PDB file of C-alpha atoms in Angstrom:
ATOM      1  CA  UNK A   1      89.975 -33.674 -21.777  1.00  0.00           C
ATOM      2  CA  UNK A   2      89.437 -35.648 -18.573  1.00  0.00           C
ATOM      3  CA  UNK A   3      88.239 -33.840 -15.508  1.00  0.00           C
ATOM      4  CA  UNK A   4      90.647 -33.020 -12.702  1.00  0.00           C
ATOM      5  CA  UNK A   5      89.444 -33.721  -9.172  1.00  0.00           C
ATOM      6  CA  UNK A   6      92.195 -32.539  -6.844  1.00  0.00           C
ATOM      7  CA  UNK A   7      92.420 -33.728  -3.243  1.00  0.00           C
ATOM      8  CA  UNK A   8      94.510 -31.900  -0.655  1.00  0.00           C
ATOM      9  CA  UNK A   9      95.578 -34.460   1.936  1.00  0.00           C
ATOM     10  CA  UNK A  10      97.085 -32.841   5.028  1.00  0.00           C
ATOM     11  CA  UNK A  11      96.153 -31.129   8.297  1.00  0.00           C
ATOM     12  CA  UNK A  12      93.724 -28.202   8.443  1.00  0.00           C
ATOM     13  CA  UNK A  13      96.321 -25.421   8.794  1.00  0.00           C
ATOM     14  CA  UNK A  14      98.345 -26.484   5.784  1.00  0.00           C
ATOM     15  CA  UNK A  15      95.203 -27.230   3.766  1.00  0.00           C
ATOM     16  CA  UNK A  16      94.123 -23.604   4.227  1.00  0.00           C
ATOM     17  CA  UNK A  17      97.513 -22.353   3.044  1.00  0.00           C
ATOM     18  CA  UNK A  18      97.561 -24.644   0.012  1.00  0.00           C
ATOM     19  CA  UNK A  19      94.063 -23.582  -1.011  1.00  0.00           C
ATOM     20  CA  UNK A  20      95.094 -19.936  -0.752  1.00  0.00           C
ATOM     21  CA  UNK A  21      98.136 -20.597  -2.932  1.00  0.00           C
ATOM     22  CA  UNK A  22      95.996 -22.407  -5.511  1.00  0.00           C
ATOM     23  CA  UNK A  23      93.524 -19.515  -5.602  1.00  0.00           C
ATOM     24  CA  UNK A  24      96.379 -17.156  -6.421  1.00  0.00           C
ATOM     25  CA  UNK A  25      97.734 -19.412  -9.177  1.00  0.00           C
ATOM     26  CA  UNK A  26      96.671 -19.813 -12.797  1.00  0.00           C
ATOM     27  CA  UNK A  27      95.814 -23.490 -12.295  1.00  0.00           C
ATOM     28  CA  UNK A  28      92.255 -24.661 -12.888  1.00  0.00           C
ATOM     29  CA  UNK A  29      90.456 -27.687 -11.498  1.00  0.00           C
ATOM     30  CA  UNK A  30      87.020 -29.159 -11.995  1.00  0.00           C
ATOM     31  CA  UNK A  31      86.744 -29.927  -8.292  1.00  0.00           C
ATOM     32  CA  UNK A  32      88.861 -29.515  -5.172  1.00  0.00           C
ATOM     33  CA  UNK A  33      88.384 -31.576  -1.997  1.00  0.00           C
ATOM     34  CA  UNK A  34      90.233 -32.079   1.283  1.00  0.00           C
ATOM     35  CA  UNK A  35      91.255 -35.317   2.967  1.00  0.00           C
ATOM     36  CA  UNK A  36      91.683 -35.060   6.728  1.00  0.00           C
ATOM     37  CA  UNK A  37      95.038 -36.678   7.410  1.00  0.00           C
ATOM     38  CA  UNK A  38      94.527 -35.349  10.924  1.00  0.00           C
ATOM     39  CA  UNK A  39      90.831 -34.971  11.868  1.00  0.00           C
ATOM     40  CA  UNK A  40      89.587 -31.411  11.453  1.00  0.00           C
ATOM     41  CA  UNK A  41      87.610 -29.814  14.261  1.00  0.00           C
ATOM     42  CA  UNK A  42      83.863 -29.337  13.942  1.00  0.00           C
ATOM     43  CA  UNK A  43      84.331 -25.634  13.217  1.00  0.00           C
ATOM     44  CA  UNK A  44      87.162 -26.127  10.732  1.00  0.00           C
ATOM     45  CA  UNK A  45      85.627 -25.703   7.298  1.00  0.00           C
ATOM     46  CA  UNK A  46      87.482 -24.955   4.083  1.00  0.00           C
ATOM     47  CA  UNK A  47      86.582 -22.828   1.058  1.00  0.00           C
ATOM     48  CA  UNK A  48      88.086 -22.546  -2.393  1.00  0.00           C
ATOM     49  CA  UNK A  49      87.065 -19.199  -3.796  1.00  0.00           C
ATOM     50  CA  UNK A  50      83.342 -18.881  -3.185  1.00  0.00           C
ATOM     51  CA  UNK A  51      82.716 -22.612  -2.912  1.00  0.00           C
ATOM     52  CA  UNK A  52      82.806 -24.860   0.140  1.00  0.00           C
ATOM     53  CA  UNK A  53      85.367 -27.660  -0.060  1.00  0.00           C
ATOM     54  CA  UNK A  54      84.154 -31.203   0.538  1.00  0.00           C
ATOM     55  CA  UNK A  55      86.072 -32.745   3.461  1.00  0.00           C
ATOM     56  CA  UNK A  56      86.680 -36.501   3.633  1.00  0.00           C
ATOM     57  CA  UNK A  57      87.800 -38.601   6.586  1.00  0.00           C
ATOM     58  CA  UNK A  58      90.477 -41.248   6.025  1.00  0.00           C
ATOM     59  CA  UNK A  59      88.430 -44.235   7.195  1.00  0.00           C
ATOM     60  CA  UNK A  60      87.195 -46.299   4.240  1.00  0.00           C
ATOM     61  CA  UNK A  61      88.031 -43.511   1.797  1.00  0.00           C
ATOM     62  CA  UNK A  62      87.674 -44.340  -1.909  1.00  0.00           C
ATOM     63  CA  UNK A  63      90.780 -42.714  -3.384  1.00  0.00           C
ATOM     64  CA  UNK A  64      89.748 -43.585  -6.934  1.00  0.00           C
ATOM     65  CA  UNK A  65      87.303 -40.645  -6.959  1.00  0.00           C
ATOM     66  CA  UNK A  66      90.292 -38.262  -7.133  1.00  0.00           C
ATOM     67  CA  UNK A  67      92.608 -37.805 -10.099  1.00  0.00           C
ATOM     68  CA  UNK A  68      95.395 -35.837  -8.381  1.00  0.00           C
ATOM     69  CA  UNK A  69      96.483 -35.498  -4.744  1.00  0.00           C
ATOM     70  CA  UNK A  70      98.623 -32.895  -2.993  1.00  0.00           C
ATOM     71  CA  UNK A  71      99.924 -35.085  -0.168  1.00  0.00           C
ATOM     72  CA  UNK A  72     101.568 -33.338   2.793  1.00  0.00           C
ATOM     73  CA  UNK A  73     101.943 -35.720   5.709  1.00  0.00           C
ATOM     74  CA  UNK A  74     104.766 -37.333   7.712  1.00  0.00           C
ATOM     75  CA  UNK A  75     106.342 -40.735   7.148  1.00  0.00           C
ATOM     76  CA  UNK A  76     103.761 -42.361   9.439  1.00  0.00           C
ATOM     77  CA  UNK A  77     101.222 -41.826   6.638  1.00  0.00           C
ATOM     78  CA  UNK A  78     103.301 -43.552   3.942  1.00  0.00           C
ATOM     79  CA  UNK A  79     100.793 -46.407   3.738  1.00  0.00           C
ATOM     80  CA  UNK A  80      97.997 -43.903   3.116  1.00  0.00           C
ATOM     81  CA  UNK A  81      99.987 -42.342   0.285  1.00  0.00           C
ATOM     82  CA  UNK A  82     100.568 -45.801  -1.196  1.00  0.00           C
ATOM     83  CA  UNK A  83      96.822 -46.532  -1.184  1.00  0.00           C
ATOM     84  CA  UNK A  84      96.120 -43.319  -3.087  1.00  0.00           C
ATOM     85  CA  UNK A  85      98.788 -44.122  -5.688  1.00  0.00           C
ATOM     86  CA  UNK A  86      97.526 -47.686  -6.106  1.00  0.00           C
ATOM     87  CA  UNK A  87      94.026 -46.299  -6.733  1.00  0.00           C
ATOM     88  CA  UNK A  88      95.418 -44.463  -9.774  1.00  0.00           C
ATOM     89  CA  UNK A  89      95.814 -40.968  -8.322  1.00  0.00           C
ATOM     90  CA  UNK A  90      98.790 -38.884  -9.406  1.00  0.00           C
ATOM     91  CA  UNK A  91     100.464 -37.911  -6.148  1.00  0.00           C
ATOM     92  CA  UNK A  92     102.543 -34.798  -5.543  1.00  0.00           C
ATOM     93  CA  UNK A  93     104.418 -35.727  -2.360  1.00  0.00           C
ATOM     94  CA  UNK A  94     105.084 -32.311  -0.820  1.00  0.00           C
ATOM     95  CA  UNK A  95     107.117 -33.632   2.124  1.00  0.00           C
ATOM     96  CA  UNK A  96     109.267 -35.923  -0.016  1.00  0.00           C
ATOM     97  CA  UNK A  97     108.628 -39.024   2.097  1.00  0.00           C
ATOM     98  CA  UNK A  98     108.859 -41.157  -1.055  1.00  0.00           C
ATOM     99  CA  UNK A  99     112.000 -39.500  -2.392  1.00  0.00           C
ATOM    100  CA  UNK A 100     114.223 -42.485  -1.586  1.00  0.00           C
ATOM    101  CA  UNK A 101     112.097 -44.959  -3.552  1.00  0.00           C
ATOM    102  CA  UNK A 102     113.826 -45.958  -6.765  1.00  0.00           C
ATOM    103  CA  UNK A 103     112.376 -44.333  -9.899  1.00  0.00           C
ATOM    104  CA  UNK A 104     110.196 -41.913  -7.924  1.00  0.00           C
ATOM    105  CA  UNK A 105     111.273 -38.602  -9.467  1.00  0.00           C
ATOM    106  CA  UNK A 106     112.417 -35.823  -7.135  1.00  0.00           C
ATOM    107  CA  UNK A 107     111.686 -32.538  -8.861  1.00  0.00           C
ATOM    108  CA  UNK A 108     112.872 -28.965  -8.649  1.00  0.00           C
ATOM    109  CA  UNK A 109     110.554 -27.252 -11.173  1.00  0.00           C
ATOM    110  CA  UNK A 110     112.283 -26.055 -14.365  1.00  0.00           C
ATOM    111  CA  UNK A 111     115.543 -27.729 -13.349  1.00  0.00           C
ATOM    112  CA  UNK A 112     114.973 -31.455 -13.948  1.00  0.00           C
ATOM    113  CA  UNK A 113     111.487 -31.668 -15.452  1.00  0.00           C
ATOM    114  CA  UNK A 114     112.711 -34.451 -17.717  1.00  0.00           C
ATOM    115  CA  UNK A 115     112.660 -36.777 -14.686  1.00  0.00           C
ATOM    116  CA  UNK A 116     108.855 -36.762 -14.890  1.00  0.00           C
ATOM    117  CA  UNK A 117     109.128 -39.398 -17.609  1.00  0.00           C
ATOM    118  CA  UNK A 118     109.131 -41.946 -14.748  1.00  0.00           C
ATOM    119  CA  UNK A 119     106.028 -40.519 -13.088  1.00  0.00           C
ATOM    120  CA  UNK A 120     103.633 -43.265 -14.113  1.00  0.00           C
ATOM    121  CA  UNK A 121     105.839 -46.055 -12.739  1.00  0.00           C
ATOM    122  CA  UNK A 122     104.612 -45.282  -9.216  1.00  0.00           C
ATOM    123  CA  UNK A 123     102.095 -42.448  -9.890  1.00  0.00           C
ATOM    124  CA  UNK A 124     104.199 -40.328  -7.509  1.00  0.00           C
ATOM    125  CA  UNK A 125     106.406 -37.282  -7.889  1.00  0.00           C
ATOM    126  CA  UNK A 126     108.281 -36.047  -4.817  1.00  0.00           C
ATOM    127  CA  UNK A 127     108.960 -32.373  -4.275  1.00  0.00           C
ATOM    128  CA  UNK A 128     112.542 -31.679  -3.233  1.00  0.00           C
ATOM    129  CA  UNK A 129     113.180 -30.411   0.276  1.00  0.00           C
ATOM    130  CA  UNK A 130     113.290 -26.582   0.316  1.00  0.00           C
ATOM    131  CA  UNK A 131     116.973 -26.704   1.251  1.00  0.00           C
ATOM    132  CA  UNK A 132     117.663 -28.703  -1.905  1.00  0.00           C
ATOM    133  CA  UNK A 133     115.425 -26.521  -4.088  1.00  0.00           C
ATOM    134  CA  UNK A 134     117.111 -23.284  -3.017  1.00  0.00           C
ATOM    135  CA  UNK A 135     120.594 -24.785  -3.362  1.00  0.00           C
ATOM    136  CA  UNK A 136     119.898 -26.093  -6.864  1.00  0.00           C
ATOM    137  CA  UNK A 137     118.458 -22.777  -8.026  1.00  0.00           C
ATOM    138  CA  UNK A 138     121.542 -20.983  -6.679  1.00  0.00           C
ATOM    139  CA  UNK A 139     123.955 -23.361  -8.404  1.00  0.00           C
ATOM    140  CA  UNK A 140     122.081 -23.774 -11.689  1.00  0.00           C
ATOM    141  CA  UNK A 141     123.676 -20.711 -13.387  1.00  0.00           C
ATOM    142  CA  UNK A 142     127.120 -22.130 -12.538  1.00  0.00           C
ATOM    143  CA  UNK A 143     126.647 -25.661 -13.851  1.00  0.00           C
ATOM    144  CA  UNK A 144     128.825 -25.036 -16.911  1.00  0.00           C
ATOM    145  CA  UNK A 145     131.759 -24.485 -14.539  1.00  0.00           C
ATOM    146  CA  UNK A 146     133.776 -27.140 -12.735  1.00  0.00           C
ATOM    147  CA  UNK A 147     132.428 -26.967  -9.176  1.00  0.00           C
ATOM    148  CA  UNK A 148     134.760 -28.901  -6.914  1.00  0.00           C
ATOM    149  CA  UNK A 149     133.645 -27.902  -3.437  1.00  0.00           C
ATOM    150  CA  UNK A 150     130.300 -26.444  -2.370  1.00  0.00           C
ATOM    151  CA  UNK A 151     129.272 -25.611   1.194  1.00  0.00           C
ATOM    152  CA  UNK A 152     125.682 -24.987   2.164  1.00  0.00           C
ATOM    153  CA  UNK A 153     124.522 -23.433   5.429  1.00  0.00           C
ATOM    154  CA  UNK A 154     120.742 -23.338   5.818  1.00  0.00           C
ATOM    155  CA  UNK A 155     119.144 -21.030   8.372  1.00  0.00           C
ATOM    156  CA  UNK A 156     115.899 -22.772   9.274  1.00  0.00           C
ATOM    157  CA  UNK A 157     112.886 -21.019  10.828  1.00  0.00           C
ATOM    158  CA  UNK A 158     110.579 -22.548  13.380  1.00  0.00           C
ATOM    159  CA  UNK A 159     107.982 -23.222  10.689  1.00  0.00           C
ATOM    160  CA  UNK A 160     110.392 -25.681   9.051  1.00  0.00           C
ATOM    161  CA  UNK A 161     109.899 -27.925  12.077  1.00  0.00           C
ATOM    162  CA  UNK A 162     106.104 -27.549  12.190  1.00  0.00           C
ATOM    163  CA  UNK A 163     103.412 -25.293  13.602  1.00  0.00           C
ATOM    164  CA  UNK A 164     104.042 -26.468  17.178  1.00  0.00           C
ATOM    165  CA  UNK A 165     107.574 -25.108  16.997  1.00  0.00           C
ATOM    166  CA  UNK A 166     106.185 -21.758  15.776  1.00  0.00           C
ATOM    167  CA  UNK A 167     103.880 -21.613  18.801  1.00  0.00           C
ATOM    168  CA  UNK A 168     106.770 -22.567  21.092  1.00  0.00           C
ATOM    169  CA  UNK A 169     108.939 -19.753  19.722  1.00  0.00           C
ATOM    170  CA  UNK A 170     106.105 -17.239  20.108  1.00  0.00           C
ATOM    171  CA  UNK A 171     105.486 -18.306  23.700  1.00  0.00           C
ATOM    172  CA  UNK A 172     109.148 -18.223  24.710  1.00  0.00           C
ATOM    173  CA  UNK A 173     109.690 -14.840  23.040  1.00  0.00           C
ATOM    174  CA  UNK A 174     106.713 -13.309  24.830  1.00  0.00           C
ATOM    175  CA  UNK A 175     107.815 -14.677  28.197  1.00  0.00           C
ATOM    176  CA  UNK A 176     111.392 -13.450  27.855  1.00  0.00           C
ATOM    177  CA  UNK A 177     110.360  -9.980  26.644  1.00  0.00           C
ATOM    178  CA  UNK A 178     108.108  -9.662  29.684  1.00  0.00           C
ATOM    179  CA  UNK A 179     110.747 -10.913  32.104  1.00  0.00           C
ATOM    180  CA  UNK A 180     108.893 -14.149  32.872  1.00  0.00           C
ATOM    181  CA  UNK A 181     111.233 -17.128  33.358  1.00  0.00           C
ATOM    182  CA  UNK A 182     110.351 -20.522  31.928  1.00  0.00           C
ATOM    183  CA  UNK A 183     111.352 -24.033  32.889  1.00  0.00           C
ATOM    184  CA  UNK A 184     115.145 -24.113  33.054  1.00  0.00           C
ATOM    185  CA  UNK A 185     115.069 -27.627  31.590  1.00  0.00           C
ATOM    186  CA  UNK A 186     113.157 -26.441  28.515  1.00  0.00           C
ATOM    187  CA  UNK A 187     115.111 -26.175  25.296  1.00  0.00           C
ATOM    188  CA  UNK A 188     115.517 -22.476  24.586  1.00  0.00           C
ATOM    189  CA  UNK A 189     114.840 -21.425  21.012  1.00  0.00           C
ATOM    190  CA  UNK A 190     113.941 -17.739  21.488  1.00  0.00           C
ATOM    191  CA  UNK A 191     116.879 -15.341  20.896  1.00  0.00           C
ATOM    192  CA  UNK A 192     119.160 -18.301  20.242  1.00  0.00           C
ATOM    193  CA  UNK A 193     120.506 -20.468  17.442  1.00  0.00           C
ATOM    194  CA  UNK A 194     120.753 -24.253  17.557  1.00  0.00           C
ATOM    195  CA  UNK A 195     122.506 -26.747  15.253  1.00  0.00           C
ATOM    196  CA  UNK A 196     119.548 -28.393  13.559  1.00  0.00           C
ATOM    197  CA  UNK A 197     121.194 -31.797  13.390  1.00  0.00           C
ATOM    198  CA  UNK A 198     120.987 -32.207  17.181  1.00  0.00           C
ATOM    199  CA  UNK A 199     117.308 -31.288  17.449  1.00  0.00           C
ATOM    200  CA  UNK A 200     115.288 -33.905  19.270  1.00  0.00           C
ATOM    201  CA  UNK A 201     112.398 -33.434  16.837  1.00  0.00           C
ATOM    202  CA  UNK A 202     114.603 -33.854  13.774  1.00  0.00           C
ATOM    203  CA  UNK A 203     114.171 -37.628  13.762  1.00  0.00           C
ATOM    204  CA  UNK A 204     110.435 -37.094  13.269  1.00  0.00           C
ATOM    205  CA  UNK A 205     110.925 -35.126  10.067  1.00  0.00           C
ATOM    206  CA  UNK A 206     110.438 -37.190   6.898  1.00  0.00           C
ATOM    207  CA  UNK A 207     113.201 -35.313   5.079  1.00  0.00           C
ATOM    208  CA  UNK A 208     115.803 -34.682   7.761  1.00  0.00           C
ATOM    209  CA  UNK A 209     118.675 -36.928   6.576  1.00  0.00           C
ATOM    210  CA  UNK A 210     118.126 -37.400   2.890  1.00  0.00           C
ATOM    211  CA  UNK A 211     119.596 -34.237   1.394  1.00  0.00           C
ATOM    212  CA  UNK A 212     122.415 -36.018  -0.420  1.00  0.00           C
ATOM    213  CA  UNK A 213     120.097 -38.651  -1.871  1.00  0.00           C
ATOM    214  CA  UNK A 214     117.567 -36.061  -3.045  1.00  0.00           C
ATOM    215  CA  UNK A 215     120.311 -33.974  -4.626  1.00  0.00           C
ATOM    216  CA  UNK A 216     121.562 -37.097  -6.397  1.00  0.00           C
ATOM    217  CA  UNK A 217     118.215 -37.332  -8.180  1.00  0.00           C
ATOM    218  CA  UNK A 218     118.157 -33.662  -9.157  1.00  0.00           C
ATOM    219  CA  UNK A 219     121.810 -32.842  -9.946  1.00  0.00           C
ATOM    220  CA  UNK A 220     123.728 -36.140  -9.684  1.00  0.00           C
ATOM    221  CA  UNK A 221     127.079 -34.688 -10.724  1.00  0.00           C
ATOM    222  CA  UNK A 222     127.195 -32.373  -7.692  1.00  0.00           C
ATOM    223  CA  UNK A 223     126.332 -34.795  -4.905  1.00  0.00           C
ATOM    224  CA  UNK A 224     129.875 -35.673  -3.847  1.00  0.00           C
ATOM    225  CA  UNK A 225     131.021 -32.041  -3.746  1.00  0.00           C
ATOM    226  CA  UNK A 226     128.328 -30.573  -1.463  1.00  0.00           C
ATOM    227  CA  UNK A 227     128.613 -30.287   2.335  1.00  0.00           C
ATOM    228  CA  UNK A 228     125.398 -29.574   4.248  1.00  0.00           C
ATOM    229  CA  UNK A 229     125.071 -27.633   7.485  1.00  0.00           C
ATOM    230  CA  UNK A 230     121.768 -26.558   9.067  1.00  0.00           C
ATOM    231  CA  UNK A 231     121.043 -24.151  11.907  1.00  0.00           C
ATOM    232  CA  UNK A 232     117.689 -23.389  13.545  1.00  0.00           C
ATOM    233  CA  UNK A 233     117.306 -19.627  13.977  1.00  0.00           C
ATOM    234  CA  UNK A 234     114.761 -17.721  16.122  1.00  0.00           C
ATOM    235  CA  UNK A 235     112.494 -16.525  13.319  1.00  0.00           C
ATOM    236  CA  UNK A 236     109.050 -17.783  12.431  1.00  0.00           C
ATOM    237  CA  UNK A 237     109.088 -18.220   8.639  1.00  0.00           C
ATOM    238  CA  UNK A 238     111.470 -18.159   5.701  1.00  0.00           C
ATOM    239  CA  UNK A 239     114.387 -20.468   4.856  1.00  0.00           C
ATOM    240  CA  UNK A 240     117.631 -18.588   4.163  1.00  0.00           C
ATOM    241  CA  UNK A 241     120.845 -20.072   2.855  1.00  0.00           C
ATOM    242  CA  UNK A 242     124.500 -19.234   2.459  1.00  0.00           C
ATOM    243  CA  UNK A 243     126.206 -21.062  -0.397  1.00  0.00           C
ATOM    244  CA  UNK A 244     129.967 -21.025  -0.857  1.00  0.00           C
ATOM    245  CA  UNK A 245     131.350 -22.342  -4.148  1.00  0.00           C
TER     246      UNK A 245
END
């Protein structure tokens, strides 16, 4: 059996979380490394179990030394992802930035695993957006019925929009609880809800407007009958959904 050298390509914060999740899984690897999509600080070192994780900078990186890559980076890094795939790495695109490329499978585990037959065409498999994953898992037990109209309302936490939004919510919450006003021109997210489709940052998200197209790759027969609605809520973590069928 060939050895598995896994690379985690993302920022430091998410790399730590992914390593923790891998430690708690039953998966085994011969070696795990990190690729600094955003440069790590001098004091930012990673460990996998008891072992230090080798950390590689992007400049002049030889991707062929890795067999598999967990890639979690925005659309601006699409060229980097392409280089890794061209070097022969099997890429798990966690942000789904490749989900609109023809024949790149978009997967919800245990729902459409058969789509992995096309994996080697591009060496990439895209993970479905969490809104799509949760919707599909909710509807899967009902697929033997005729579903004519499905409405989805997703309640999105600050973490869905990135760590900076989490810090912004924490700061605003602390200021308001202590009676400290903040800039009246600042967008208020603490103790408030906001339609996610009018967020200024939404255009920077690699997955913000592709729900229908991702769903078409996972459950094609339902695409035309689903209406999406997203709301940002003042919580830090955890995507919740209301599905009406």
